[in-house]
Every structure is written in C-alpha cells, then in structure tokens.
XYZ file of C-alpha atoms in Angstrom:
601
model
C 0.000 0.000 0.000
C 3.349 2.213 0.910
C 4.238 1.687 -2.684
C 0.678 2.105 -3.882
C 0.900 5.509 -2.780
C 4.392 6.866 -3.458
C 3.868 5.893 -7.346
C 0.005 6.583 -7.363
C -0.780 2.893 -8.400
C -3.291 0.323 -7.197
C -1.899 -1.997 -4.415
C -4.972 -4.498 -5.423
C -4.142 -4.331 -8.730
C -1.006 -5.115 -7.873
C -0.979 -7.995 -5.612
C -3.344 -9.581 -7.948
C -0.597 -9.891 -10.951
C 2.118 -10.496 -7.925
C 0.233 -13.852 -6.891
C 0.730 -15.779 -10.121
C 4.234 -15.917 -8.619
C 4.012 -15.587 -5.251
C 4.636 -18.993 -3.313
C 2.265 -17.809 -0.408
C -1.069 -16.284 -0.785
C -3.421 -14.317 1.650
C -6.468 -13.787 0.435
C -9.897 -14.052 1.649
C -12.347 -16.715 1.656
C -14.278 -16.402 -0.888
C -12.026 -16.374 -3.603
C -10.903 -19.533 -3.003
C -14.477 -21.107 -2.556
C -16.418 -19.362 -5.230
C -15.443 -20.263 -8.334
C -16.780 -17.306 -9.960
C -14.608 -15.586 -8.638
C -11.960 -17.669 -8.395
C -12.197 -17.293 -12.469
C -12.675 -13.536 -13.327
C -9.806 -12.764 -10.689
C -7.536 -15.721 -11.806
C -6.815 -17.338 -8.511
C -5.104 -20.926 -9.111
C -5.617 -24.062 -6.466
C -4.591 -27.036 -8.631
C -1.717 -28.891 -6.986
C -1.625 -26.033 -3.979
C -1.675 -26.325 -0.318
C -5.111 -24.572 1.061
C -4.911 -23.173 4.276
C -8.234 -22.369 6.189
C -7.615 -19.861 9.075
C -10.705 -19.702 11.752
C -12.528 -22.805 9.671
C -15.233 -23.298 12.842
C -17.652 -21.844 10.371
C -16.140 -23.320 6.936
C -20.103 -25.341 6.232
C -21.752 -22.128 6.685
C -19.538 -20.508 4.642
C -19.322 -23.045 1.830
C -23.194 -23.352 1.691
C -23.476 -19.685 1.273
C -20.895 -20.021 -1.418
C -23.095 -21.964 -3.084
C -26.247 -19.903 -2.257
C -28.048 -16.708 -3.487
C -30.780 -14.287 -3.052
C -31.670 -11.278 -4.972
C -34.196 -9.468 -4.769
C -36.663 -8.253 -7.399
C -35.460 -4.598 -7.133
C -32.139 -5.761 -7.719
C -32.940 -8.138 -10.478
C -34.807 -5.390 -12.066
C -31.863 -2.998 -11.694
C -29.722 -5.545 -13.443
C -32.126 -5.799 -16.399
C -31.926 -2.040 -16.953
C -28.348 -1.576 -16.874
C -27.718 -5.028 -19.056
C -29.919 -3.218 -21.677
C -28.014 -0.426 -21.922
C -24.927 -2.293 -22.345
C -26.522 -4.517 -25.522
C -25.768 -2.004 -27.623
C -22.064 -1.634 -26.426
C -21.355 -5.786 -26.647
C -24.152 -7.610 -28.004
C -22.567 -10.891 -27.873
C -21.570 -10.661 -24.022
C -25.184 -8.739 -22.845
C -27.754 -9.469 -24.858
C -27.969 -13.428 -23.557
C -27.566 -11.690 -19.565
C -30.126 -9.280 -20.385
C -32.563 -12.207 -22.004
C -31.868 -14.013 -18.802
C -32.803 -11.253 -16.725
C -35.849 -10.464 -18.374
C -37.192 -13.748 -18.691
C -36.117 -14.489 -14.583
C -38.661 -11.158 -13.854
C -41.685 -12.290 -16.025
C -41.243 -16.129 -13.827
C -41.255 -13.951 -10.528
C -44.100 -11.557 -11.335
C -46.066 -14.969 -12.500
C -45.181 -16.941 -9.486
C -45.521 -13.951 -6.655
C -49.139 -14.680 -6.483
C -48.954 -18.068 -5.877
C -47.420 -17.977 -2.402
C -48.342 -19.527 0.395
C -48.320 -17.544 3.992
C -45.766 -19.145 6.671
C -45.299 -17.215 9.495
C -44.532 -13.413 8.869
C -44.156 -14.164 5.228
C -45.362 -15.676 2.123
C -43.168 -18.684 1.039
C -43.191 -20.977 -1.430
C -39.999 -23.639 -2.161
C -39.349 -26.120 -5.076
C -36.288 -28.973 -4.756
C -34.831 -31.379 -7.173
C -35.989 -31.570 -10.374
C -39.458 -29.329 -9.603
C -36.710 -26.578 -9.264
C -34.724 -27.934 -12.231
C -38.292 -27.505 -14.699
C -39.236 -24.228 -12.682
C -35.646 -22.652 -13.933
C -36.643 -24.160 -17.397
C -39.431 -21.867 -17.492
C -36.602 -19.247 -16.649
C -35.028 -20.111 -19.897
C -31.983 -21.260 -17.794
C -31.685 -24.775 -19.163
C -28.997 -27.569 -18.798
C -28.090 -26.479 -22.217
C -27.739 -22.953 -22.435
C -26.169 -22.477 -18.699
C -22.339 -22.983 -20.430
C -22.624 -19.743 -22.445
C -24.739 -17.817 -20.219
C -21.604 -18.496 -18.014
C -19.193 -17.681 -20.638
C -21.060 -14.253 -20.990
C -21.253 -13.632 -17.271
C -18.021 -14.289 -16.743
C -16.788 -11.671 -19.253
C -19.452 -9.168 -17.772
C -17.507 -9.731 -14.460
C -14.602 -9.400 -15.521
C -14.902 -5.737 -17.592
C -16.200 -4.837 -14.659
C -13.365 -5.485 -12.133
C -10.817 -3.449 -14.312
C -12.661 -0.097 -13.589
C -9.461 1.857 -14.964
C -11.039 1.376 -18.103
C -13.448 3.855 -19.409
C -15.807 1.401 -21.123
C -18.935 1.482 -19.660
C -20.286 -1.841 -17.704
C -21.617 -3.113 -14.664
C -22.726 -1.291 -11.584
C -21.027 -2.823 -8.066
C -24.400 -4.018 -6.891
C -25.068 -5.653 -9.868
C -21.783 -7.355 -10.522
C -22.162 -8.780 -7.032
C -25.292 -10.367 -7.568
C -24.314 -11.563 -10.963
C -21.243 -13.197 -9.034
C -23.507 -14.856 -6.455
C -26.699 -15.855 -8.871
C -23.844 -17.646 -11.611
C -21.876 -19.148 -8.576
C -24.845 -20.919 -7.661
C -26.171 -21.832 -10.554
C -22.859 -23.027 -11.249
C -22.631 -26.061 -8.764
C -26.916 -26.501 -9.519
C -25.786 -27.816 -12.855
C -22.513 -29.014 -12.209
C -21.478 -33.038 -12.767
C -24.725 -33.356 -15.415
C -26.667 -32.153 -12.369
C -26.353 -34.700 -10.170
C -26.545 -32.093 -7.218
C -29.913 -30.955 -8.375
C -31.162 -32.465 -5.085
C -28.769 -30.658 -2.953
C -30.745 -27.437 -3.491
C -33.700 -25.705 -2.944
C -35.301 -22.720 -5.097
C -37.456 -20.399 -3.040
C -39.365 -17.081 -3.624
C -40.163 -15.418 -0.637
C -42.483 -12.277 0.071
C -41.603 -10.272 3.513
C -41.334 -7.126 4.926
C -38.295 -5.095 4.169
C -37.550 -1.500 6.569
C -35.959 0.929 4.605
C -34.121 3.459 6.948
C -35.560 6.254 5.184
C -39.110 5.492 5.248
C -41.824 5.247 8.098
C -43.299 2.268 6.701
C -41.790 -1.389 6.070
C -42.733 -2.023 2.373
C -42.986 -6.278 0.951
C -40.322 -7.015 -1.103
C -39.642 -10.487 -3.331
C -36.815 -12.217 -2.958
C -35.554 -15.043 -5.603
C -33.292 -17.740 -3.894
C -31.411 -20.897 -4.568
C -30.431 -22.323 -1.342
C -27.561 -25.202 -1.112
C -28.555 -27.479 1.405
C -24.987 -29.765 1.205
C -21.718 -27.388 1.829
C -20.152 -30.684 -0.219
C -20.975 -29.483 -3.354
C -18.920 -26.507 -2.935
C -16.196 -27.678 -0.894
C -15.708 -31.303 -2.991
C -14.170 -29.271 -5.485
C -11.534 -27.657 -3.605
C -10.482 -30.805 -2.435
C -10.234 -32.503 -5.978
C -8.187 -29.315 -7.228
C -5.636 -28.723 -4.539
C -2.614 -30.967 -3.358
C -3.806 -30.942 0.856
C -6.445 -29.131 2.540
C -5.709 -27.801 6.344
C -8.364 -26.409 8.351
C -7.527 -24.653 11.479
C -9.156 -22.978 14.449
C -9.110 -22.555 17.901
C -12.678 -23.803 18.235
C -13.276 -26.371 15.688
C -14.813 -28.350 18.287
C -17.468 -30.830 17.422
C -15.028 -31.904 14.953
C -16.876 -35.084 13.380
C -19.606 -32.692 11.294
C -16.527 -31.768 8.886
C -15.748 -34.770 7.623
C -19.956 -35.567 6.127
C -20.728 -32.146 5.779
C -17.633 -31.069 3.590
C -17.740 -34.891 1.785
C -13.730 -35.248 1.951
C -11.766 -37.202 3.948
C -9.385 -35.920 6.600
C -6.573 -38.170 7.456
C -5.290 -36.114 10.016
C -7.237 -34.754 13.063
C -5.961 -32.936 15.928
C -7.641 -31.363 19.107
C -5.000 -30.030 21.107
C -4.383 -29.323 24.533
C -4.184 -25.312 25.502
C -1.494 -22.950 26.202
C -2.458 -22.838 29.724
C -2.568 -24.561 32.871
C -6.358 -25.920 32.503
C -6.078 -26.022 36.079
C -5.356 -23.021 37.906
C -5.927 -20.766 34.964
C -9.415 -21.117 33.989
C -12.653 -21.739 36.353
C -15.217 -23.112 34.394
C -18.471 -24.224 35.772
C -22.297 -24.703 35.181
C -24.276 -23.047 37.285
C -28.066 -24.339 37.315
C -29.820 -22.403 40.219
C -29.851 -18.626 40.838
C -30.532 -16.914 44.070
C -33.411 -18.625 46.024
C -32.313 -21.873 44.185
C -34.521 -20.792 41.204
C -33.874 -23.032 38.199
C -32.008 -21.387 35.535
C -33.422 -22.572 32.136
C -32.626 -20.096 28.747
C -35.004 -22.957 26.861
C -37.509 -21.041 24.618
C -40.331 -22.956 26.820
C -38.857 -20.531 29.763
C -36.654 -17.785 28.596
C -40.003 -15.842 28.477
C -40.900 -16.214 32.199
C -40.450 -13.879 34.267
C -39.191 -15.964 37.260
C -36.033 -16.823 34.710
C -35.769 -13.357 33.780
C -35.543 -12.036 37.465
C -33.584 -15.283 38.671
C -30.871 -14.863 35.944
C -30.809 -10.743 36.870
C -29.808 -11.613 40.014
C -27.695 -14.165 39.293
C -25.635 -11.399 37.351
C -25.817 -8.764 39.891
C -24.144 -11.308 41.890
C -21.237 -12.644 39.569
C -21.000 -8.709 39.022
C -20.239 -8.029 42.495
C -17.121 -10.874 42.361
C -15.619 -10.718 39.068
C -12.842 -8.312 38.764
C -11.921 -5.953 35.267
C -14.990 -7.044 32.626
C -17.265 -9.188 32.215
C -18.822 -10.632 28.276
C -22.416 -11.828 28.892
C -23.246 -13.833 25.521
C -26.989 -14.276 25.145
C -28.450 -16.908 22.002
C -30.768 -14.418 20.375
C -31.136 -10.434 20.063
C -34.557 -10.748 20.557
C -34.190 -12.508 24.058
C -31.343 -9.875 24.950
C -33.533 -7.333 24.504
C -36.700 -8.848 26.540
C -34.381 -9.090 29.392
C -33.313 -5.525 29.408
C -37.004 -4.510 29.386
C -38.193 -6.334 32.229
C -34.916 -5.549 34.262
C -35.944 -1.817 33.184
C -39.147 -2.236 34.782
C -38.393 -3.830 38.081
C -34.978 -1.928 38.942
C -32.535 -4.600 38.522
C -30.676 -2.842 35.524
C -29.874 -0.050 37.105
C -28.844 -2.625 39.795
C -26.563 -4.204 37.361
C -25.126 -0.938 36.152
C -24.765 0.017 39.499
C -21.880 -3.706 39.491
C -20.059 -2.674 36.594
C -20.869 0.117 33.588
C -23.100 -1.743 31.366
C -22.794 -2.406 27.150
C -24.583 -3.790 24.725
C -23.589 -4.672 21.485
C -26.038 -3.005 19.031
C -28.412 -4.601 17.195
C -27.479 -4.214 13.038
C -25.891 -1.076 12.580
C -22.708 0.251 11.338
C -19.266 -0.583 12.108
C -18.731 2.972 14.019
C -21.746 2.173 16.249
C -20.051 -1.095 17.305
C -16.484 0.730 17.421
C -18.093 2.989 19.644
C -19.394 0.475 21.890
C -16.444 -1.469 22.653
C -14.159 1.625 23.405
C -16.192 2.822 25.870
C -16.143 -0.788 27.621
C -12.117 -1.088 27.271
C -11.513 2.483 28.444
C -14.269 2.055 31.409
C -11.971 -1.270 32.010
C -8.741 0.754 31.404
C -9.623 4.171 33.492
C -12.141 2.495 36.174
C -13.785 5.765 38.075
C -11.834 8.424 36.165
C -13.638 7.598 33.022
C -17.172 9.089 32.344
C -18.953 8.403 29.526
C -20.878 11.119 28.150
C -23.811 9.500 25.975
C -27.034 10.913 25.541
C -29.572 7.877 25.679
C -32.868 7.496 23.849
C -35.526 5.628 25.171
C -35.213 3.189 22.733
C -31.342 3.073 23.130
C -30.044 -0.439 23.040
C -27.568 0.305 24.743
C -27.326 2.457 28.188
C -23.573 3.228 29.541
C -22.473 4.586 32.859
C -23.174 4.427 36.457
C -22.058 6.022 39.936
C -19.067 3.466 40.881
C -18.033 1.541 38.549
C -16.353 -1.691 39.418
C -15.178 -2.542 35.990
C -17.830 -3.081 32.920
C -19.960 -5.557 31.447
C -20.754 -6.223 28.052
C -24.303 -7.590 26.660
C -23.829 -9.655 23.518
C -25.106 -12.328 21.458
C -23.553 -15.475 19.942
C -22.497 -15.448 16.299
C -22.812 -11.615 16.728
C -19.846 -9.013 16.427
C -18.510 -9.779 20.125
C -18.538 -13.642 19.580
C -15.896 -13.816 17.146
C -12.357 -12.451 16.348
C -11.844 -10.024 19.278
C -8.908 -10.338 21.224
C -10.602 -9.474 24.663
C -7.413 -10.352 26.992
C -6.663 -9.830 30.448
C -8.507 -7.598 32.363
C -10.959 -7.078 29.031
C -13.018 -10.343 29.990
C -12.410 -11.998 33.306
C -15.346 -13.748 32.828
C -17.571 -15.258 29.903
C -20.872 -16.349 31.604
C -23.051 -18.067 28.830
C -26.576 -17.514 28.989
C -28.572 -21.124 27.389
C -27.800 -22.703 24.752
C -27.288 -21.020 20.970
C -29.235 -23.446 18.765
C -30.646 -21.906 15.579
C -33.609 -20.426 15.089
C -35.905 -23.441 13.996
C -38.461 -21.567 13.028
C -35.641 -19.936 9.841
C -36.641 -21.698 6.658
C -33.297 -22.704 5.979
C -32.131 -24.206 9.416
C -36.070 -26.202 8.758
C -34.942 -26.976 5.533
C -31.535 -28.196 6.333
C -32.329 -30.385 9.030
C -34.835 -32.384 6.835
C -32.275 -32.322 4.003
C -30.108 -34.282 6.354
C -32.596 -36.775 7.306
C -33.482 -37.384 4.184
C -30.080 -37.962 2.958
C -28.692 -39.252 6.373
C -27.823 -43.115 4.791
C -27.137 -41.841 1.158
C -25.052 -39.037 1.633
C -23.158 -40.281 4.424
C -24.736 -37.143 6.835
C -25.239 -36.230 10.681
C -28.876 -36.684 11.374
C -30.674 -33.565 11.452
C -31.119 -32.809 14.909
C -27.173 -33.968 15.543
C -26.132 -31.529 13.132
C -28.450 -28.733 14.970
C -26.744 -29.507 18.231
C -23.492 -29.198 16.606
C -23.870 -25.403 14.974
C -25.319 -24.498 18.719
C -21.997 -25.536 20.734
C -19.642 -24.219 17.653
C -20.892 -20.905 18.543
C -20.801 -21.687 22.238
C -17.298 -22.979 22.174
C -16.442 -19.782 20.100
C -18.136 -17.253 22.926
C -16.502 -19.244 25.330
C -12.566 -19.093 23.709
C -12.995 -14.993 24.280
C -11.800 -15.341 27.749
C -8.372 -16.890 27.752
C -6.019 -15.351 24.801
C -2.271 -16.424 25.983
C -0.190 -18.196 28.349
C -0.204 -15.746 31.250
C -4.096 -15.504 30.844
C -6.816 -16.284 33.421
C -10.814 -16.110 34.266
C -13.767 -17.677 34.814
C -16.120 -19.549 31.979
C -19.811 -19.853 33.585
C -22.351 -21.648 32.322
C -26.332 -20.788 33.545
C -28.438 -23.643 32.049
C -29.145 -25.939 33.832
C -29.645 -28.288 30.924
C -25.433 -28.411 30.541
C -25.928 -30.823 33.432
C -27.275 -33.485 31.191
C -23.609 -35.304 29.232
C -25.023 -35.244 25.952
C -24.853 -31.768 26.080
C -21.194 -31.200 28.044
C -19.695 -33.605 25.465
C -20.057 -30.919 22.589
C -18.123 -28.621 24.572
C -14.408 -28.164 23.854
C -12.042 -30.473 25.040
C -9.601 -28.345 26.769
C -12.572 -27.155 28.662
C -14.860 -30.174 29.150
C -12.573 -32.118 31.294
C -12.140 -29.410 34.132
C -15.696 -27.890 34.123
C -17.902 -27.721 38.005
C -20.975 -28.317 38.473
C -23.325 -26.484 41.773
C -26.872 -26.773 42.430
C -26.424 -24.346 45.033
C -25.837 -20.481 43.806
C -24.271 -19.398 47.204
C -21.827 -22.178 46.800
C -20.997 -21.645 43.663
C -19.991 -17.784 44.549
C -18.155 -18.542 47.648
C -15.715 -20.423 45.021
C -15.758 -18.291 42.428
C -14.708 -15.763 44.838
C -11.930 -18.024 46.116
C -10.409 -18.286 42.791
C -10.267 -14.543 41.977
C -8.634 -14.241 45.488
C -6.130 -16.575 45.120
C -5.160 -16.634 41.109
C -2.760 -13.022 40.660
C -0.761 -14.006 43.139
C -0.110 -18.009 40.857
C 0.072 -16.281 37.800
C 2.330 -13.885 39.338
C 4.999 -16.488 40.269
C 4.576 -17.882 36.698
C 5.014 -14.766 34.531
C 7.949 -13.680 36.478
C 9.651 -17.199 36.034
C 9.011 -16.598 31.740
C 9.490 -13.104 30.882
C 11.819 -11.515 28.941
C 14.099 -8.843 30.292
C 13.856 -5.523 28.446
C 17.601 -5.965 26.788
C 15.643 -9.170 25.572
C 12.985 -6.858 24.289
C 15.459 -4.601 22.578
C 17.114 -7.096 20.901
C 14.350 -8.714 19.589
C 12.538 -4.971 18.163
C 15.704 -4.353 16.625
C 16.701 -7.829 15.006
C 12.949 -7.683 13.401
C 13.483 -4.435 12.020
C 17.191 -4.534 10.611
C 15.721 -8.054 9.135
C 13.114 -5.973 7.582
C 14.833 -3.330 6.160
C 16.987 -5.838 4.683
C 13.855 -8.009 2.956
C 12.811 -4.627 1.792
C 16.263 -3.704 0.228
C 17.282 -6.881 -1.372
C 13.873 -8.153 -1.817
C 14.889 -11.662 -0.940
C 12.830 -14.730 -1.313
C 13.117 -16.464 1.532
C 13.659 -20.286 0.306
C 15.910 -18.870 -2.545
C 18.228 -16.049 -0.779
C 21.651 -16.463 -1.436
C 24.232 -16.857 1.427
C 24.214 -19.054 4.701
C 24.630 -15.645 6.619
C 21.389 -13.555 5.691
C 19.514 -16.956 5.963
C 20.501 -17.472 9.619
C 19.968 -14.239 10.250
C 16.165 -14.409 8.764
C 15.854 -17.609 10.576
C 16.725 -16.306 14.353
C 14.483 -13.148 13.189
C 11.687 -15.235 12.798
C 12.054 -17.656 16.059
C 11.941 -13.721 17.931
C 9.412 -12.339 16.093
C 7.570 -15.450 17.570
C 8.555 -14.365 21.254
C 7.940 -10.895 20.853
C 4.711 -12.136 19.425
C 3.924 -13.895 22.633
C 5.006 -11.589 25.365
C-alpha cells in the first residue's frame, strides 16, 4: 500500500498480478471457494496447499458459497443496466439481459402463488421441480455454459474499472457473481446435485431506513442445502487441505458435511494450565435456588428473567476488570433488558459494573463505539465518564455512579462472539446464557435439518437434529474461547443452564474445557468459590510470569533484530527459500524464532 501511494498505483491491482508468482497467498475466503470468482480474478488451487484460518464456520460458509438471493429490485436494476450495455457488446449482454428479463416475467407470475408461513409468504421447489421451474426461466442444462461464458466476461470488464468502457454497476456485478456461482454447482457433474438445493421465492417485509413504513419485497433464492458441493471441489483441485481454528470443536460434522476425507485430526491441549488458569463451571440455580433454564419454553418467564438478573448482579459483584455476557438471540437480549428496566434490577446491574450492549445491526462505528467505551471504562475504572445521551429506545445504556469494571451484553455469532482479542482484564469472565441453537423456526435451518434426514444413509450425513446440536456448541465454544487469549491468561467460563448438566450436552463442549468444568446446584456455593479463585489466582500467575518473561535488553534485541531483518527483505527483496548466502539466511531464521517471542510476550 506504501508503494501504492508513493507511485500513485493500485496496491490491489497489484498484488493480484504479484500472486501468479508468489509462493504464499493471503487472500480471503471467498475467492478460493467461489469459483466465480476464483475465475474472473484468476486465482489458481490445482496442486496447492489450502490453508483455512478460523474454519469453525467453513459449512456455513461453503453453503453460502453456493447460495443466493436477490431481490426483485435488484434483479430489475440488473435488467436495466444489461440493456443499456446490448448495444455496447451484443454478444456478451444481450444473452444476460434475455436471462434477466425472462427471470422477472417467472417472478411476477409466481408472486401470487405464495403460500403464507409465518410473517411471510413462502413458497420452495427442490430437485428436479426446481430444475423444470428454472426451465421456465429459460436457464436450461443447455444454455447455462454460455450464459456463463457471458457472465463471466461481464464480471470481468467490470473489475478493471481503470477502463473507461462502460459496464456493470457494483451491486449488480455482485449479484451476478452470487446468482452464476450458484447456478454453477446446480448444474454441475450433469446435475447430479440438483437435489442438494432448494429454489425459493419469498415475500416479507423489508424496513428501509428512510421510510416510516416497512414495504414487501420479493426475494428469488437458490439455497444449497450440502456445503459438499462446494467444498468437494476444492479438495479434488488442490494438493492438501488444512483447516484450522481454535474452536473447531465438534469436529466429526466436517468430515460428512464437507464430503472429503481428513486423514489427520488434531484437538489439542491449551497454552495454559487448565487447572489453575481457567474456572469453568455450570451453574443451574440462581438466588433462592430458582432453576435457571434459557429454553424457549422458559426464557419468556419472568421468574427466569428475574432469577438470571440476580444471578448477574451477583457474579457482578465478584468478578474483577470485565465481564462478556453472551446471550443466544437479540430478541431474548432485549426482553431481558425490558423487564430488568421495569423492576430496577438494571440499574442494579449498572450500578456492578458500567453496562454495554452490542447493538443490534448497525454500522461498524456504532459497534467501534461500543467497545471503546467498555475497554476504556476497564482501562480508566472511576476516572472515566462516559458522556452519551440515551434514547428511550437506546439499546444500549452506559455509565453508572461506581463503577467496578464493565460488562458487556452480547449475542452469539454476533460481532462480540468472534475475532476479538478481549485479553486480560478485558473479559475476566464469559458467563453463557442457554444454549445457541438456531432459530428453527428460519426456513433454511427447517430446511436443512430435513435435508439431512433425508439424505442421512445416502449421503453419508449427521442426522438432522445432531447436526443442529453441533452449529449451537460451535458458537458456544467460540463465545466461550474470548476469555483466555495467551499463556499468562486467566478467568472464569460460567455456564447458567441448567440443561449443561445433562452429558449429551457437556460432550459438545471443547475439550480443553470439558474435562475441568464444576458443576453447583447451590448459587451461594458456587460464589463462595468463584470468589476463592479470583482471590487466590494473581498471586499463581504472578509467580509464573515472572519465572518466563523476557528482560527488556531481551525486548530490545528482539525490536531491533525484526526491524534490521526488515529493512533488509525490503532492500534486497529476498525470497526467503531462494536467498543467497548461509549468513542472511541465519539471520532471517533467528528473526523469525523472535518475532515469535515478541509475538507472545
């Protein structure tokens, strides 16, 4: 980007031409899995090593891949735009622009056929029902090739915008991308994966931000069902396959859902002291010995809803620095701050620790926002006072008289849940509020677990309701990894359900973790120790960090060797495996094993 600037080039531009060389690539996702994109941008994987950083949600991620909806609006946008462009390239937009046309005439014909399912009107078609309603489409078997050909070319005129032909808006290159990648793997292997998908038009409510009124919208999708058809083919292409994560845990999903075989599998011990580092235990009574149970059957209570406010108030009270309190649904989070509202206990709460909640949609400044306030109400304790004026409405209320550190309100799979470093004194404690199993009333979680029981024998699949358990304790197990973030680490992990008590439910839960996790079925109990390990844990850790540290000519040396080393790579520009000289390589090799060090201190 350094150079990007100096000689008023693109660094994007640039990196892309510098990768057909390059022996290591960084890029993300999804051009690797899409192949759509893997084409128009000219990413090779035949005969290389794939390397899939944080890969706890790889089947998600491959069955969006292989997934798309657009809306009408957008389709209709497209049609305009692909008009226009006929008479600039007749050959590459006038089959797009038939497409288009002929995919608008099948909605407007089909809209009034839906059926009403909940807050929306919903109809689906699978198999080959979807395979003759596409045919209707004029998207055939036979003509899919060069409608691909064409889209392709579309894409890729649009992705060079330093030229001045005209062609494809942003919006509508994306969902060109998405519609052709999925149509893509519908057809692919003579259409043998025909069944693996679903075709859906939907009619729902849609906000816009700018008006009063939500206004019904229609939605065309084509939902993949197995992540297998998308992820099969990176395995045939590449030499090896490595999928990595802290939290992969339940690890026997991969294998079925992502139809490739693994011959290596690893679930590793942690960094730390399991031991005396980490208290982890399931708490299934609140004060008064009131059960604590997040189940949809009693999450809407209000003896849950006061029991687990109190519960809080008194983990509050204990826990040093901040607390992250993960909830399994917005919609929950948010009942619970209105009835705590009502009968005093938030401002009890705040008056524990300076309360945060992560914010419900929004941008990325709102959510910036958010967690600076809670590090720097962490960092600054009573000299900091946030200045915020609060709406009724507000999601999110910050401040209080004495705070003793702060707490932050979240949900799983949100923002919070996933790739935030919150170390030290940022989350002392994780409690975890129920369990996070998906919404079963989403068509697509409905649709995925009978997918899987239908093809359970066939396809070699969990069963439908295993493979719901296992996205709920994924996104547990990735809540839960917030707390401890390197060797010198250390806090609490507290579970309030008492359904955890049950094994089949604790054996989903990470390994490192599973082994050393409490159980109490009295509350006051359960403080008294948590207490006792808050007292007695800086003074262990302590002992430890003193034992491991560097000293600061240590530090020097290591800051320096990294950036002589770098000024040199910058210089000579050296390849690594093919620098000349047993000197310089020695020298890059000890700058590496510190960079590691300094990494970890």
């Amino acid at each position: 980007m350094k150079v990007g600037e100096a000689v008023k080039g693109c660094s994007y531009y640039a990196a892309r031409s510098m990768a057909h060389n390059a022996q290591l690539v960084f890029c993300p996702y999804s051009y690797i899995i899409n192949p759509v994109i893997r084409r128009a941008i000219g990413v090779d994987i035949k005969d290389a090593i794939v390397i899939f950083d944080e890969a706890h949600n790889i089947e998600n991620i491959a069955r969006c891949a292989g997934s798309v909806d657009i809306e009408e609006d957008t389709l209709n946008k497209m049609q305009m735009e692909l008009e226009q462009l006929c008479f600039i390239n007749s050959l590459v937009y006038q089959p797009l622009y038939e497409m288009t046309q002929e995919l608008t005439n099948w909605i407007a014909k089909r809209k009034t056929t839906l059926l009403e399912l909940e807050f929306q009107h919903y109809v689906s078609w699978t198999g080959n029902h979807a395979q003759r309603e596409l045919q209707e489409a004029n998207i055939t078997q036979q003509c899919f090739p060069i409608l691909l050909k064409c889209a392709t070319k579309a894409i890729k005129a649009a992705s060079y915008t330093e030229s001045d032909d005209a062609h494809l808006s942003v919006l509508s290159v994306i969902a060109l991308e998405e519609l052709f990648s999925s149509l893509t793997y519908f057809f692919s292997r003579n259409g043998c994966h025909m069944s693996d998908y679903q075709l859906a038009l939907q009619r729902h409510t849609k906000r816009d931000p700018g008006k009063a009124h939500a206004e019904w919208t229609v939605t065309l999708s084509l939902w993949c069902l197995n992540p297998a058809v998308v992820f099969r083919d990176i395995g045939d292409l590449s030499l090896s396959v490595i999928l990595t994560s802290g939290t992969l845990s339940p690890m026997n999903s991969f294998s079925s859902e992502l139809g490739v075989q693994f011959g290596t599998s690893l679930e590793a011990p942690h960094v730390i002291d399991v031991e005396s580092q980490v208290w982890p235990a399931i708490i299934s009574t609140g004060p008064g010995n009131h059960p604590l149970n997040g189940s949809y059957k009693t999450a809407d209570g209000y003896a849950f809803q006061d029991a687990l406010g109190k519960s809080l108030e008194e983990i509050f009270f204990i826990a040093p620095g901040g607390c992250l309190v993960f909830f399994p649904s917005y919609e929950l989070m948010e009942k619970l701050q209105k009835r705590w509202s009502e009968t005093g206990q938030w401002s009890r709460l705040n008056a524990r620790k300076s309360l945060f909640v992560e914010p419900r949609g929004g941008d990325q400044e709102d959510f910036d926002s958010i967690l600076k306030g809670y590090y720097d109400t962490i960092r600054l304790g009573d000299n900091f006072a946030v200045e915020k004026k609060v709406k009724p409405n507000d999601s999110y209320v910050v401040g209080c008289e004495n705070p003793e550190g702060a707490a932050l309100l979240a949900v799983f799979r949100g923002k919070v849940s996933e790739g935030i470093d919150f170390s030290d004194d940022n989350a002392r404690v994780v409690i975890i509020v129920g369990i996070p199993f998906p919404n079963i009333n989403d068509i697509q979680v409905a649709l995925k677990k009978e997918f899987n029981d239908t093809y359970k024998m066939s396809k070699n699949l969990l069963s439908g309701n295993e493979w719901y358990c296992q996205q709920a304790f994924r996104a547990l197990n990735q809540a839960a990894g917030r707390c401890i973030r390197h060797k010198f680490d250390y806090g609490a992990i507290l579970l309030l359900d008492e359904r955890f008590q049950e094994k089949r439910n604790r054996t989903y839960i990470s390994k490192w973790l599973r082994k050393s996790i409490k159980q109490f079925d009295n509350f006051e109990q359960s403080m008294k120790e948590l207490k006792s390990f808050f007292s007695h844990i800086k003074e262990r850790i302590s002992n430890n960090t003193e034992s491991e540290l560097p000293n600061s000519e240590n530090e020097e040396h290591i800051t320096s060797a990294w950036q002589s080393c770098y000024r040199r790579m910058q210089i000579e520009k050296f390849d690594i495996f093919n620098y000349r000289g047993q000197k310089a390589h020695e020298d890059v090799k000890n700058c590496r094993v510190n960079i590691a060090q300094k990494e970890c201190y």
